[in-house]
């Protein structure tokens, strides 16, 4: 992201954002509610437009619209707080739909890929069920498999565990940690500080639409530089 600015009416929600995420890097975005974390994620997938600046994915500028936008979007996998699975489709179909519809993959091939991915996130035995028959943690792991089925270059996670019951948080975090270890490029908005410490190569702290601090997790948690960050960390305990 280069010099990215965005407004919602009078609100300057993203202020001169410059952020480069390298291949294989895991960046955790922290910050108080309303600081612009979700908006930042959503601009990377062009779910939100930007006013000025540019966003490049693997060196290619994200266009306003058209075929190239659709292609680049497929490179960016997204997992939200609410799992957004298709309620009337089976778990398997939830994962095969993108590859079949967007990538023109044959059903047999898509089934094979989906089964591999469901296996990887530990829910292959649920493949014929409907989303509502799964626990929240299982549904979120399906959502991760669904995003991975598009073979993204980068995965965005926006508070993926915030809607889960406490006992299901760890299974989703473990899936994400495994993904990080496999070398996936990840941008993760989370309040799970244990995950940030364990999995992040870099922590970004946002406040009021700005990136206020960037550091390794070790540096950020032991020696935050700004009062905003100290205040934020102080409130966590
Ligand atoms: P965070 O994810 O850090 O909690 P958001 O990116 O969701 O923050 O929101 C940042 C700010 O932008 C908040 O003040 C929020 O109210 C505002 N905002 C978010 N989406 C919209 C929208 N569609 N229209 C107007 N204001 C919005
Ligand atoms: Mg948010």
PDB file of C-alpha atoms and ligand atoms in Angstrom:
ATOM      1  CA  UNK A   1       0.000   0.000   0.000  1.00  0.00           C
ATOM      2  CA  UNK A   2       1.489   3.311  -1.060  1.00  0.00           C
ATOM      3  CA  UNK A   3       0.256   6.586   0.397  1.00  0.00           C
ATOM      4  CA  UNK A   4      -3.264   5.215   0.713  1.00  0.00           C
ATOM      5  CA  UNK A   5      -5.950   7.607   1.913  1.00  0.00           C
ATOM      6  CA  UNK A   6      -9.614   6.983   2.382  1.00  0.00           C
ATOM      7  CA  UNK A   7     -12.488   9.019   3.783  1.00  0.00           C
ATOM      8  CA  UNK A   8     -15.963   8.155   4.907  1.00  0.00           C
ATOM      9  CA  UNK A   9     -17.507  11.605   4.521  1.00  0.00           C
ATOM     10  CA  UNK A  10     -15.596  13.796   6.957  1.00  0.00           C
ATOM     11  CA  UNK A  11     -13.864  10.828   8.614  1.00  0.00           C
ATOM     12  CA  UNK A  12     -10.282  10.312   7.383  1.00  0.00           C
ATOM     13  CA  UNK A  13     -10.377   6.590   8.038  1.00  0.00           C
ATOM     14  CA  UNK A  14      -7.054   5.658   6.397  1.00  0.00           C
ATOM     15  CA  UNK A  15      -4.358   8.295   6.615  1.00  0.00           C
ATOM     16  CA  UNK A  16      -1.309   7.953   4.382  1.00  0.00           C
ATOM     17  CA  UNK A  17      -0.970   4.229   4.849  1.00  0.00           C
ATOM     18  CA  UNK A  18       2.316   2.779   3.627  1.00  0.00           C
ATOM     19  CA  UNK A  19       2.647  -0.918   4.156  1.00  0.00           C
ATOM     20  CA  UNK A  20       4.719  -3.538   2.404  1.00  0.00           C
ATOM     21  CA  UNK A  21       4.166  -7.185   3.226  1.00  0.00           C
ATOM     22  CA  UNK A  22       6.762  -9.568   1.883  1.00  0.00           C
ATOM     23  CA  UNK A  23       6.088 -13.034   0.524  1.00  0.00           C
ATOM     24  CA  UNK A  24       5.821 -15.467   3.423  1.00  0.00           C
ATOM     25  CA  UNK A  25       5.541 -12.723   6.014  1.00  0.00           C
ATOM     26  CA  UNK A  26       2.925 -12.794   8.782  1.00  0.00           C
ATOM     27  CA  UNK A  27       1.793  -9.317   9.790  1.00  0.00           C
ATOM     28  CA  UNK A  28      -0.535  -8.907  12.742  1.00  0.00           C
ATOM     29  CA  UNK A  29      -2.576  -5.693  12.867  1.00  0.00           C
ATOM     30  CA  UNK A  30      -3.503  -4.481  16.321  1.00  0.00           C
ATOM     31  CA  UNK A  31      -5.361  -1.389  17.448  1.00  0.00           C
ATOM     32  CA  UNK A  32      -8.414  -0.137  19.265  1.00  0.00           C
ATOM     33  CA  UNK A  33     -11.892  -0.537  17.854  1.00  0.00           C
ATOM     34  CA  UNK A  34     -12.597   2.010  15.126  1.00  0.00           C
ATOM     35  CA  UNK A  35      -8.942   2.569  14.252  1.00  0.00           C
ATOM     36  CA  UNK A  36      -9.432   1.437  10.637  1.00  0.00           C
ATOM     37  CA  UNK A  37      -8.178  -2.167  10.738  1.00  0.00           C
ATOM     38  CA  UNK A  38     -11.146  -3.677   8.914  1.00  0.00           C
ATOM     39  CA  UNK A  39     -11.206  -0.867   6.384  1.00  0.00           C
ATOM     40  CA  UNK A  40      -7.521  -1.473   5.692  1.00  0.00           C
ATOM     41  CA  UNK A  41      -8.201  -5.166   5.033  1.00  0.00           C
ATOM     42  CA  UNK A  42     -11.199  -4.449   2.872  1.00  0.00           C
ATOM     43  CA  UNK A  43      -9.289  -2.047   0.613  1.00  0.00           C
ATOM     44  CA  UNK A  44      -6.715  -4.757  -0.143  1.00  0.00           C
ATOM     45  CA  UNK A  45      -9.482  -6.895  -1.601  1.00  0.00           C
ATOM     46  CA  UNK A  46     -11.145  -3.852  -3.161  1.00  0.00           C
ATOM     47  CA  UNK A  47     -14.290  -4.416  -1.113  1.00  0.00           C
ATOM     48  CA  UNK A  48     -13.731  -0.724  -0.396  1.00  0.00           C
ATOM     49  CA  UNK A  49     -12.413   1.902  -2.767  1.00  0.00           C
ATOM     50  CA  UNK A  50      -9.584   4.246  -1.854  1.00  0.00           C
ATOM     51  CA  UNK A  51      -9.398   7.990  -2.488  1.00  0.00           C
ATOM     52  CA  UNK A  52      -5.702   8.347  -3.252  1.00  0.00           C
ATOM     53  CA  UNK A  53      -2.601   6.202  -3.347  1.00  0.00           C
ATOM     54  CA  UNK A  54      -2.189   2.731  -4.763  1.00  0.00           C
ATOM     55  CA  UNK A  55      -2.332  -0.885  -3.748  1.00  0.00           C
ATOM     56  CA  UNK A  56      -0.152  -3.459  -5.476  1.00  0.00           C
ATOM     57  CA  UNK A  57      -0.452  -7.207  -5.239  1.00  0.00           C
ATOM     58  CA  UNK A  58       2.691  -9.027  -6.220  1.00  0.00           C
ATOM     59  CA  UNK A  59       3.750  -5.889  -8.084  1.00  0.00           C
ATOM     60  CA  UNK A  60       0.478  -5.420  -9.996  1.00  0.00           C
ATOM     61  CA  UNK A  61      -1.574  -2.338  -9.278  1.00  0.00           C
ATOM     62  CA  UNK A  62      -5.109  -3.104  -8.119  1.00  0.00           C
ATOM     63  CA  UNK A  63      -7.403  -1.552 -10.761  1.00  0.00           C
ATOM     64  CA  UNK A  64     -10.804   0.030 -10.181  1.00  0.00           C
ATOM     65  CA  UNK A  65     -12.701  -2.702 -12.001  1.00  0.00           C
ATOM     66  CA  UNK A  66     -12.589  -5.267 -14.775  1.00  0.00           C
ATOM     67  CA  UNK A  67     -11.055  -8.658 -15.410  1.00  0.00           C
ATOM     68  CA  UNK A  68      -7.704  -7.869 -13.855  1.00  0.00           C
ATOM     69  CA  UNK A  69      -9.466  -6.853 -10.640  1.00  0.00           C
ATOM     70  CA  UNK A  70     -11.309 -10.200 -10.551  1.00  0.00           C
ATOM     71  CA  UNK A  71      -8.020 -12.028 -11.070  1.00  0.00           C
ATOM     72  CA  UNK A  72      -6.189 -10.073  -8.379  1.00  0.00           C
ATOM     73  CA  UNK A  73      -9.094 -10.542  -5.993  1.00  0.00           C
ATOM     74  CA  UNK A  74      -8.725 -14.275  -6.361  1.00  0.00           C
ATOM     75  CA  UNK A  75      -5.122 -13.800  -5.204  1.00  0.00           C
ATOM     76  CA  UNK A  76      -6.357 -12.337  -1.919  1.00  0.00           C
ATOM     77  CA  UNK A  77      -8.142 -14.783   0.356  1.00  0.00           C
ATOM     78  CA  UNK A  78     -10.316 -13.320   3.049  1.00  0.00           C
ATOM     79  CA  UNK A  79     -11.637 -14.746   6.301  1.00  0.00           C
ATOM     80  CA  UNK A  80     -14.050 -12.668   8.362  1.00  0.00           C
ATOM     81  CA  UNK A  81     -15.357 -12.710  11.897  1.00  0.00           C
ATOM     82  CA  UNK A  82     -18.698 -14.082  10.660  1.00  0.00           C
ATOM     83  CA  UNK A  83     -17.896 -17.155   8.600  1.00  0.00           C
ATOM     84  CA  UNK A  84     -20.290 -16.276   5.757  1.00  0.00           C
ATOM     85  CA  UNK A  85     -20.615 -19.854   4.548  1.00  0.00           C
ATOM     86  CA  UNK A  86     -23.435 -20.608   2.131  1.00  0.00           C
ATOM     87  CA  UNK A  87     -26.093 -21.993   4.464  1.00  0.00           C
ATOM     88  CA  UNK A  88     -27.828 -24.244   1.942  1.00  0.00           C
ATOM     89  CA  UNK A  89     -24.702 -25.773   0.439  1.00  0.00           C
ATOM     90  CA  UNK A  90     -22.767 -28.682   1.886  1.00  0.00           C
ATOM     91  CA  UNK A  91     -19.361 -28.128   3.429  1.00  0.00           C
ATOM     92  CA  UNK A  92     -17.748 -29.676   0.345  1.00  0.00           C
ATOM     93  CA  UNK A  93     -19.776 -27.445  -2.009  1.00  0.00           C
ATOM     94  CA  UNK A  94     -18.851 -24.372   0.004  1.00  0.00           C
ATOM     95  CA  UNK A  95     -15.225 -25.085  -0.822  1.00  0.00           C
ATOM     96  CA  UNK A  96     -15.633 -26.214  -4.453  1.00  0.00           C
ATOM     97  CA  UNK A  97     -17.880 -23.356  -5.569  1.00  0.00           C
ATOM     98  CA  UNK A  98     -15.142 -20.740  -5.987  1.00  0.00           C
ATOM     99  CA  UNK A  99     -12.763 -22.941  -7.984  1.00  0.00           C
ATOM    100  CA  UNK A 100     -15.617 -24.156 -10.234  1.00  0.00           C
ATOM    101  CA  UNK A 101     -17.366 -20.818 -10.784  1.00  0.00           C
ATOM    102  CA  UNK A 102     -14.445 -18.394 -10.764  1.00  0.00           C
ATOM    103  CA  UNK A 103     -11.606 -20.555 -12.000  1.00  0.00           C
ATOM    104  CA  UNK A 104     -13.540 -22.896 -14.290  1.00  0.00           C
ATOM    105  CA  UNK A 105     -12.159 -25.969 -12.548  1.00  0.00           C
ATOM    106  CA  UNK A 106     -13.764 -29.344 -13.310  1.00  0.00           C
ATOM    107  CA  UNK A 107     -15.983 -30.665 -10.522  1.00  0.00           C
ATOM    108  CA  UNK A 108     -13.916 -33.815 -10.031  1.00  0.00           C
ATOM    109  CA  UNK A 109     -10.756 -31.737  -9.700  1.00  0.00           C
ATOM    110  CA  UNK A 110     -12.438 -29.220  -7.387  1.00  0.00           C
ATOM    111  CA  UNK A 111     -13.746 -32.058  -5.187  1.00  0.00           C
ATOM    112  CA  UNK A 112     -10.253 -33.474  -4.883  1.00  0.00           C
ATOM    113  CA  UNK A 113      -8.753 -30.108  -3.991  1.00  0.00           C
ATOM    114  CA  UNK A 114     -11.533 -29.357  -1.494  1.00  0.00           C
ATOM    115  CA  UNK A 115     -11.084 -32.702   0.245  1.00  0.00           C
ATOM    116  CA  UNK A 116      -7.350 -32.088   0.590  1.00  0.00           C
ATOM    117  CA  UNK A 117      -7.991 -28.674   2.095  1.00  0.00           C
ATOM    118  CA  UNK A 118     -10.745 -29.889   4.423  1.00  0.00           C
ATOM    119  CA  UNK A 119      -8.342 -32.599   5.541  1.00  0.00           C
ATOM    120  CA  UNK A 120      -5.693 -29.981   6.185  1.00  0.00           C
ATOM    121  CA  UNK A 121      -7.977 -27.938   8.443  1.00  0.00           C
ATOM    122  CA  UNK A 122      -9.271 -31.086  10.121  1.00  0.00           C
ATOM    123  CA  UNK A 123     -12.918 -31.199   9.019  1.00  0.00           C
ATOM    124  CA  UNK A 124     -12.911 -33.586   6.056  1.00  0.00           C
ATOM    125  CA  UNK A 125     -15.271 -35.925   7.926  1.00  0.00           C
ATOM    126  CA  UNK A 126     -17.902 -33.145   7.933  1.00  0.00           C
ATOM    127  CA  UNK A 127     -17.918 -32.702   4.160  1.00  0.00           C
ATOM    128  CA  UNK A 128     -21.529 -33.700   3.517  1.00  0.00           C
ATOM    129  CA  UNK A 129     -23.082 -31.664   6.316  1.00  0.00           C
ATOM    130  CA  UNK A 130     -24.576 -28.194   6.150  1.00  0.00           C
ATOM    131  CA  UNK A 131     -22.756 -25.318   7.873  1.00  0.00           C
ATOM    132  CA  UNK A 132     -25.341 -25.062  10.677  1.00  0.00           C
ATOM    133  CA  UNK A 133     -24.531 -28.638  11.706  1.00  0.00           C
ATOM    134  CA  UNK A 134     -20.943 -27.661  12.514  1.00  0.00           C
ATOM    135  CA  UNK A 135     -19.542 -25.831  15.527  1.00  0.00           C
ATOM    136  CA  UNK A 136     -18.346 -22.249  15.088  1.00  0.00           C
ATOM    137  CA  UNK A 137     -14.726 -23.358  15.179  1.00  0.00           C
ATOM    138  CA  UNK A 138     -15.346 -25.977  12.512  1.00  0.00           C
ATOM    139  CA  UNK A 139     -17.228 -23.468  10.342  1.00  0.00           C
ATOM    140  CA  UNK A 140     -14.376 -21.011  10.559  1.00  0.00           C
ATOM    141  CA  UNK A 141     -11.920 -23.719   9.530  1.00  0.00           C
ATOM    142  CA  UNK A 142     -14.153 -24.446   6.525  1.00  0.00           C
ATOM    143  CA  UNK A 143     -14.061 -20.730   5.712  1.00  0.00           C
ATOM    144  CA  UNK A 144     -10.261 -20.920   5.765  1.00  0.00           C
ATOM    145  CA  UNK A 145     -10.313 -23.967   3.458  1.00  0.00           C
ATOM    146  CA  UNK A 146     -12.719 -22.162   1.157  1.00  0.00           C
ATOM    147  CA  UNK A 147     -10.366 -19.190   0.901  1.00  0.00           C
ATOM    148  CA  UNK A 148      -7.361 -21.465   0.317  1.00  0.00           C
ATOM    149  CA  UNK A 149      -9.196 -23.250  -2.506  1.00  0.00           C
ATOM    150  CA  UNK A 150      -8.666 -20.165  -4.653  1.00  0.00           C
ATOM    151  CA  UNK A 151      -4.915 -20.599  -4.240  1.00  0.00           C
ATOM    152  CA  UNK A 152      -4.449 -17.065  -2.908  1.00  0.00           C
ATOM    153  CA  UNK A 153      -1.079 -15.349  -2.728  1.00  0.00           C
ATOM    154  CA  UNK A 154      -2.027 -13.655   0.510  1.00  0.00           C
ATOM    155  CA  UNK A 155      -4.602 -14.404   3.178  1.00  0.00           C
ATOM    156  CA  UNK A 156      -6.373 -11.660   5.127  1.00  0.00           C
ATOM    157  CA  UNK A 157      -7.985 -12.500   8.434  1.00  0.00           C
ATOM    158  CA  UNK A 158     -10.235  -9.934  10.088  1.00  0.00           C
ATOM    159  CA  UNK A 159     -10.809 -10.966  13.710  1.00  0.00           C
ATOM    160  CA  UNK A 160     -11.350 -14.600  12.721  1.00  0.00           C
ATOM    161  CA  UNK A 161     -11.885 -15.774  16.287  1.00  0.00           C
ATOM    162  CA  UNK A 162     -13.905 -12.874  17.716  1.00  0.00           C
ATOM    163  CA  UNK A 163     -17.277 -14.555  17.206  1.00  0.00           C
ATOM    164  CA  UNK A 164     -16.210 -17.922  18.591  1.00  0.00           C
ATOM    165  CA  UNK A 165     -16.859 -19.507  21.951  1.00  0.00           C
ATOM    166  CA  UNK A 166     -13.636 -19.493  23.976  1.00  0.00           C
ATOM    167  CA  UNK A 167     -13.064 -23.235  23.705  1.00  0.00           C
ATOM    168  CA  UNK A 168     -13.047 -23.013  19.914  1.00  0.00           C
ATOM    169  CA  UNK A 169     -10.604 -20.187  19.517  1.00  0.00           C
ATOM    170  CA  UNK A 170      -7.463 -22.272  19.804  1.00  0.00           C
ATOM    171  CA  UNK A 171      -8.377 -24.754  17.063  1.00  0.00           C
ATOM    172  CA  UNK A 172      -8.757 -21.889  14.610  1.00  0.00           C
ATOM    173  CA  UNK A 173      -5.554 -20.214  15.781  1.00  0.00           C
ATOM    174  CA  UNK A 174      -3.710 -23.541  15.450  1.00  0.00           C
ATOM    175  CA  UNK A 175      -4.934 -23.824  11.852  1.00  0.00           C
ATOM    176  CA  UNK A 176      -3.643 -20.316  11.182  1.00  0.00           C
ATOM    177  CA  UNK A 177      -0.304 -21.044  12.844  1.00  0.00           C
ATOM    178  CA  UNK A 178       0.090 -24.150  10.669  1.00  0.00           C
ATOM    179  CA  UNK A 179      -0.661 -22.041   7.591  1.00  0.00           C
ATOM    180  CA  UNK A 180       1.921 -19.474   8.661  1.00  0.00           C
ATOM    181  CA  UNK A 181       4.529 -22.192   9.138  1.00  0.00           C
ATOM    182  CA  UNK A 182       3.829 -23.478   5.640  1.00  0.00           C
ATOM    183  CA  UNK A 183       4.907 -20.073   4.373  1.00  0.00           C
ATOM    184  CA  UNK A 184       1.565 -18.423   3.576  1.00  0.00           C
ATOM    185  CA  UNK A 185       1.684 -14.645   3.412  1.00  0.00           C
ATOM    186  CA  UNK A 186      -0.797 -13.419   6.009  1.00  0.00           C
ATOM    187  CA  UNK A 187      -2.280 -10.196   7.307  1.00  0.00           C
ATOM    188  CA  UNK A 188      -4.162 -10.870  10.504  1.00  0.00           C
ATOM    189  CA  UNK A 189      -6.324  -8.464  12.496  1.00  0.00           C
ATOM    190  CA  UNK A 190      -6.760 -10.001  15.914  1.00  0.00           C
ATOM    191  CA  UNK A 191      -6.995  -9.370  19.616  1.00  0.00           C
ATOM    192  CA  UNK A 192      -5.307 -12.684  20.348  1.00  0.00           C
ATOM    193  CA  UNK A 193      -1.997 -11.499  21.722  1.00  0.00           C
ATOM    194  CA  UNK A 194      -0.728 -15.064  22.156  1.00  0.00           C
ATOM    195  CA  UNK A 195      -1.134 -15.564  18.427  1.00  0.00           C
ATOM    196  CA  UNK A 196       0.610 -12.253  17.712  1.00  0.00           C
ATOM    197  CA  UNK A 197       3.559 -13.220  19.892  1.00  0.00           C
ATOM    198  CA  UNK A 198       3.842 -16.688  18.432  1.00  0.00           C
ATOM    199  CA  UNK A 199       3.096 -16.253  14.775  1.00  0.00           C
ATOM    200  CA  UNK A 200       3.776 -12.640  13.795  1.00  0.00           C
ATOM    201  CA  UNK A 201       6.937 -11.597  12.030  1.00  0.00           C
ATOM    202  CA  UNK A 202       5.807  -8.020  12.473  1.00  0.00           C
ATOM    203  CA  UNK A 203       3.174  -6.210  14.481  1.00  0.00           C
ATOM    204  CA  UNK A 204       1.446  -3.120  13.148  1.00  0.00           C
ATOM    205  CA  UNK A 205      -0.341  -0.921  15.612  1.00  0.00           C
ATOM    206  CA  UNK A 206      -3.070   1.325  14.227  1.00  0.00           C
ATOM    207  CA  UNK A 207      -4.853   4.218  15.874  1.00  0.00           C
ATOM    208  CA  UNK A 208      -7.162   6.808  14.310  1.00  0.00           C
ATOM    209  CA  UNK A 209      -6.543   5.609  10.762  1.00  0.00           C
ATOM    210  CA  UNK A 210      -2.768   5.708  11.012  1.00  0.00           C
ATOM    211  CA  UNK A 211      -0.039   3.148  11.404  1.00  0.00           C
ATOM    212  CA  UNK A 212       1.417   4.400  14.649  1.00  0.00           C
ATOM    213  CA  UNK A 213       3.992   1.681  15.344  1.00  0.00           C
ATOM    214  CA  UNK A 214       5.610  -1.210  13.524  1.00  0.00           C
ATOM    215  CA  UNK A 215       7.853  -3.627  15.340  1.00  0.00           C
ATOM    216  CA  UNK A 216       8.623  -7.254  15.985  1.00  0.00           C
ATOM    217  CA  UNK A 217       6.175  -8.729  18.513  1.00  0.00           C
ATOM    218  CA  UNK A 218       8.995  -8.957  21.035  1.00  0.00           C
ATOM    219  CA  UNK A 219       9.753  -5.231  20.689  1.00  0.00           C
ATOM    220  CA  UNK A 220       6.137  -4.162  20.570  1.00  0.00           C
ATOM    221  CA  UNK A 221       4.973  -6.052  23.641  1.00  0.00           C
ATOM    222  CA  UNK A 222       8.010  -5.351  25.813  1.00  0.00           C
ATOM    223  CA  UNK A 223       8.804  -1.844  24.707  1.00  0.00           C
ATOM    224  CA  UNK A 224       5.933   0.022  23.010  1.00  0.00           C
ATOM    225  CA  UNK A 225       7.073   3.444  21.850  1.00  0.00           C
ATOM    226  CA  UNK A 226       3.923   5.574  21.876  1.00  0.00           C
ATOM    227  CA  UNK A 227       1.433   6.447  24.570  1.00  0.00           C
ATOM    228  CA  UNK A 228      -1.361   5.135  22.321  1.00  0.00           C
ATOM    229  CA  UNK A 229       0.265   1.705  22.190  1.00  0.00           C
ATOM    230  CA  UNK A 230       1.082   1.701  25.911  1.00  0.00           C
ATOM    231  CA  UNK A 231      -2.490   2.636  26.653  1.00  0.00           C
ATOM    232  CA  UNK A 232      -3.803  -0.111  24.348  1.00  0.00           C
ATOM    233  CA  UNK A 233      -1.582  -2.783  25.869  1.00  0.00           C
ATOM    234  CA  UNK A 234      -2.372  -1.592  29.384  1.00  0.00           C
ATOM    235  CA  UNK A 235      -6.089  -2.115  28.814  1.00  0.00           C
ATOM    236  CA  UNK A 236      -5.615  -5.710  27.692  1.00  0.00           C
ATOM    237  CA  UNK A 237      -4.712  -7.019  31.127  1.00  0.00           C
TER     238      UNK A 237
HETATM  239  P1  LIG B   1     -11.749  -1.326  13.185  1.00  0.00           P
HETATM  240  O1  LIG B   1     -11.832  -2.515  12.291  1.00  0.00           O
HETATM  241  O2  LIG B   1     -10.352  -0.962  13.558  1.00  0.00           O
HETATM  242  O3  LIG B   1     -12.620  -1.441  14.386  1.00  0.00           O
HETATM  243  P2  LIG B   1     -13.135   0.014  11.016  1.00  0.00           P
HETATM  244  O4  LIG B   1     -12.214  -0.025   9.844  1.00  0.00           O
HETATM  245  O5  LIG B   1     -14.248  -0.950  11.038  1.00  0.00           O
HETATM  246  O6  LIG B   1     -12.280  -0.066  12.358  1.00  0.00           O
HETATM  247  O7  LIG B   1     -13.776   1.451  11.127  1.00  0.00           O
HETATM  248  C1  LIG B   1     -12.988   2.615  11.181  1.00  0.00           C
HETATM  249  C2  LIG B   1     -13.879   3.810  11.282  1.00  0.00           C
HETATM  250  O8  LIG B   1     -14.627   3.966  10.082  1.00  0.00           O
HETATM  251  C3  LIG B   1     -14.899   3.739  12.404  1.00  0.00           C
HETATM  252  O9  LIG B   1     -15.033   5.026  12.975  1.00  0.00           O
HETATM  253  C4  LIG B   1     -16.172   3.325  11.707  1.00  0.00           C
HETATM  254  O10 LIG B   1     -17.304   3.787  12.376  1.00  0.00           O
HETATM  255  C5  LIG B   1     -16.021   3.974  10.361  1.00  0.00           C
HETATM  256  N1  LIG B   1     -16.679   3.240   9.276  1.00  0.00           N
HETATM  257  C6  LIG B   1     -16.445   1.943   8.942  1.00  0.00           C
HETATM  258  N2  LIG B   1     -17.181   1.572   7.886  1.00  0.00           N
HETATM  259  C7  LIG B   1     -17.914   2.661   7.534  1.00  0.00           C
HETATM  260  C8  LIG B   1     -18.877   2.935   6.499  1.00  0.00           C
HETATM  261  N3  LIG B   1     -19.215   1.991   5.591  1.00  0.00           N
HETATM  262  N4  LIG B   1     -19.402   4.167   6.456  1.00  0.00           N
HETATM  263  C9  LIG B   1     -19.043   5.122   7.338  1.00  0.00           C
HETATM  264  N5  LIG B   1     -18.149   4.944   8.335  1.00  0.00           N
HETATM  265  C10 LIG B   1     -17.581   3.729   8.433  1.00  0.00           C
HETATM  266 MG1  LIG B   2     -12.794  -4.346  12.561  1.00  0.00          MG
END
